[in-house]
Coordinates of C-alpha atoms in Angstrom, one line a residue:
X1 CA -0.3 0.1 0.1
X2 CA 0.9 3.5 -0.3
X3 CA 0.0 7.2 0.5
X4 CA -0.4 9.8 -1.9
X5 CA -1.6 13.2 -1.3
X6 CA -3.7 15.0 -4.1
X7 CA -5.1 18.6 -4.2
X8 CA -8.6 19.3 -5.7
X9 CA -7.9 21.3 -8.7
X10 CA -10.9 23.1 -10.8
X11 CA -13.3 21.3 -8.3
X12 CA -11.9 17.9 -9.0
X13 CA -9.7 15.3 -7.5
X14 CA -7.2 13.8 -10.2
X15 CA -7.7 10.3 -9.5
X16 CA -10.4 7.6 -11.2
X17 CA -14.0 7.0 -9.8
X18 CA -14.1 4.1 -6.7
X19 CA -10.1 4.2 -6.8
X20 CA -9.1 5.6 -3.3
X21 CA -9.6 3.5 0.2
X22 CA -9.8 6.6 2.6
X23 CA -10.0 10.7 2.0
X24 CA -8.4 12.5 4.7
X25 CA -9.8 15.9 4.8
X26 CA -7.9 18.2 7.2
X27 CA -9.2 22.0 8.0
X28 CA -10.8 22.3 4.8
X29 CA -14.6 22.3 4.8
X30 CA -14.7 25.0 7.3
X31 CA -13.1 27.6 4.9
X32 CA -15.9 27.2 2.9
X33 CA -18.4 30.0 2.6
X34 CA -21.1 28.5 0.8
X35 CA -23.0 25.4 1.6
X36 CA -22.8 24.6 -2.0
X37 CA -19.0 24.2 -1.9
X38 CA -19.5 21.7 0.9
X39 CA -22.1 19.8 -1.1
X40 CA -19.5 19.8 -4.3
X41 CA -16.7 18.6 -2.1
X42 CA -18.6 15.8 -0.5
X43 CA -19.9 14.7 -4.0
X44 CA -16.6 14.8 -5.2
X45 CA -15.3 12.6 -2.0
X46 CA -18.1 10.1 -3.0
X47 CA -17.3 9.9 -6.5
X48 CA -13.5 8.6 -5.8
X49 CA -13.9 6.7 -2.4
X50 CA -14.3 2.7 -3.4
X51 CA -17.2 1.1 -2.0
X52 CA -16.7 0.6 1.7
X53 CA -13.8 3.4 1.6
X54 CA -13.4 5.7 4.7
X55 CA -13.4 9.6 5.0
X56 CA -11.6 11.2 8.1
X57 CA -12.6 15.1 8.4
X58 CA -10.6 17.2 11.1
X59 CA -11.9 20.7 11.5
X60 CA -11.5 23.3 14.2
X61 CA -15.0 24.1 15.8
X62 CA -13.8 26.0 18.5
X63 CA -14.3 29.5 17.1
X64 CA -17.9 29.1 16.0
X65 CA -19.8 26.1 17.8
X66 CA -22.9 27.4 16.6
X67 CA -22.6 27.9 12.8
X68 CA -23.9 25.8 10.2
X69 CA -20.6 24.8 9.1
X70 CA -19.2 23.7 12.5
X71 CA -21.9 21.1 13.4
X72 CA -21.3 17.4 13.0
X73 CA -22.9 15.9 10.1
X74 CA -22.5 12.7 7.7
X75 CA -21.2 13.3 4.3
X76 CA -24.5 12.2 3.1
X77 CA -26.0 15.1 4.5
X78 CA -24.4 17.4 1.9
X79 CA -25.3 15.1 -0.9

């Protein structure tokens, strides 16, 4: 097995559909200003994940605990 780091460019991850075992999202979603941007990211993550793949999301929630973007939600919520 190997680890590769990829950046989303033009809204797309440069990998094939259903080809990734794990997507790690660190301090990204909280930077989006629009809910639609979160929906688009969730759709792209779902596209690349293998069936049964995992997504790990880490966000800083200390500054805005009551903000929409800082509540815990399953990725399916945004799809």
